[in-house]
XYZ file of C-alpha atoms in Angstrom:
137
model
C 21.670 65.822 -38.316
C 24.500 63.218 -39.735
C 23.707 60.485 -39.388
C 25.828 55.421 -40.424
C 23.158 53.611 -41.368
C 22.949 50.286 -40.589
C 21.511 49.165 -44.410
C 21.887 44.815 -43.183
C 19.731 44.843 -40.150
C 15.440 44.649 -41.846
C 16.977 41.808 -43.747
C 18.246 39.912 -40.803
C 15.161 40.685 -38.728
C 11.788 42.384 -38.876
C 11.671 46.191 -37.714
C 10.780 47.066 -34.211
C 8.773 49.665 -32.315
C 10.718 52.359 -31.111
C 13.333 51.515 -34.348
C 15.113 54.958 -35.968
C 14.708 53.828 -39.925
C 15.773 55.836 -42.660
C 12.934 55.560 -45.656
C 12.209 57.118 -49.196
C 10.185 60.079 -49.330
C 6.893 58.906 -50.237
C 4.914 61.346 -53.290
C 2.831 61.538 -50.821
C 5.043 64.157 -48.052
C 5.307 67.645 -49.361
C 8.163 69.165 -50.632
C 9.078 72.186 -49.406
C 12.172 73.767 -52.148
C 14.381 70.691 -50.664
C 16.023 68.112 -51.826
C 16.326 65.625 -49.840
C 15.230 62.275 -50.883
C 14.735 60.214 -47.670
C 13.652 60.853 -43.811
C 14.140 59.131 -41.279
C 11.449 59.063 -38.581
C 10.674 56.363 -35.268
C 8.692 53.809 -35.728
C 5.221 53.926 -32.961
C 3.576 51.182 -35.652
C 3.895 48.427 -36.811
C 1.555 45.744 -38.965
C -2.274 45.347 -37.566
C -1.467 47.194 -34.922
C -4.142 50.379 -34.470
C -3.270 54.173 -33.040
C -4.728 56.567 -30.762
C -3.721 60.949 -30.512
C -5.531 62.109 -27.644
C -4.707 63.955 -24.970
C -1.280 65.052 -25.779
C -0.251 60.999 -25.467
C 0.110 58.125 -28.606
C -1.650 54.837 -27.381
C -0.804 51.952 -29.793
C -3.441 49.066 -30.183
C -4.894 50.478 -26.301
C -1.789 51.347 -24.753
C -0.258 54.914 -23.863
C 3.591 54.613 -25.715
C 5.780 55.491 -23.283
C 7.862 57.403 -25.283
C 11.020 58.379 -22.453
C 13.082 59.473 -25.020
C 10.830 62.616 -26.187
C 12.134 65.935 -23.881
C 9.394 66.659 -21.590
C 6.889 67.860 -21.553
C 6.285 67.566 -25.154
C 2.602 66.783 -26.269
C 2.039 64.921 -29.630
C -0.951 65.676 -31.515
C -3.323 65.144 -34.385
C -1.659 65.991 -37.897
C -4.485 65.596 -40.957
C -4.838 62.220 -39.792
C -7.558 62.359 -37.028
C -6.576 58.975 -35.132
C -8.990 59.837 -32.539
C -10.629 56.565 -30.350
C -13.763 56.539 -32.677
C -11.199 56.449 -35.384
C -8.026 55.383 -34.608
C -5.400 54.627 -37.712
C -4.444 50.613 -39.032
C -1.183 50.342 -39.520
C -2.077 47.346 -42.664
C 0.282 44.904 -43.836
C 3.376 45.350 -44.754
C 3.257 48.871 -43.687
C 4.551 51.242 -40.768
C 3.372 54.111 -38.357
C 6.087 56.449 -38.321
C 6.529 59.907 -36.499
C 9.680 62.528 -35.945
C 10.864 62.991 -32.733
C 10.577 66.985 -32.793
C 6.501 66.318 -32.726
C 5.900 69.730 -33.217
C 7.850 69.665 -36.816
C 7.499 67.261 -38.354
C 5.594 65.368 -41.637
C 5.100 61.707 -40.243
C 2.052 59.444 -40.871
C 0.268 61.666 -39.379
C 0.130 63.942 -43.291
C 1.764 61.598 -44.886
C -0.030 58.246 -43.332
C 1.536 55.017 -43.256
C 5.293 53.416 -44.956
C 5.111 51.120 -47.134
C 8.263 49.080 -44.969
C 9.488 48.012 -49.040
C 10.465 52.019 -48.807
C 13.468 51.400 -46.105
C 16.772 51.839 -46.023
C 17.939 51.356 -43.035
C 18.137 51.405 -39.602
C 20.278 54.946 -37.914
C 21.667 53.824 -35.241
C 24.033 56.559 -34.532
C 24.429 60.308 -34.962
C 28.222 61.606 -36.171
C 27.493 65.660 -36.889
C 26.904 67.964 -35.406
C 29.744 66.726 -33.354
C 28.454 68.963 -30.365
C 26.049 65.610 -30.952
C 26.873 62.242 -31.465
C 26.546 59.431 -30.755
C 23.794 56.050 -30.198
C 20.639 57.514 -31.327
């Protein structure tokens, strides 16, 4: 996919839960033979949040997220970082917890940890390619 990114959005405001952000690929992200330097994911957790993934659902600060943007029947699994009620994933100040909408095939904060806010390039707001899927995000 090709998207347009608003690089000014966070110069005048703070990231919000649900925003789709482009950020510099962290060193903890495994390379799979590609030369991709930026990743795109949805913000699930903000600084100070506690993330728990159980029974296929994501809860933030004890409240299950309404993730209407995910395809029906999507089950969210834990990654390397378990994020369970016994050991929740805590989001440090200055960082965010991100997840891909393709939960079964996404190297996101469940695997690579939280992302520093300073690495955010901008907010993705529209898909321009492929044309068959063009439109707002």
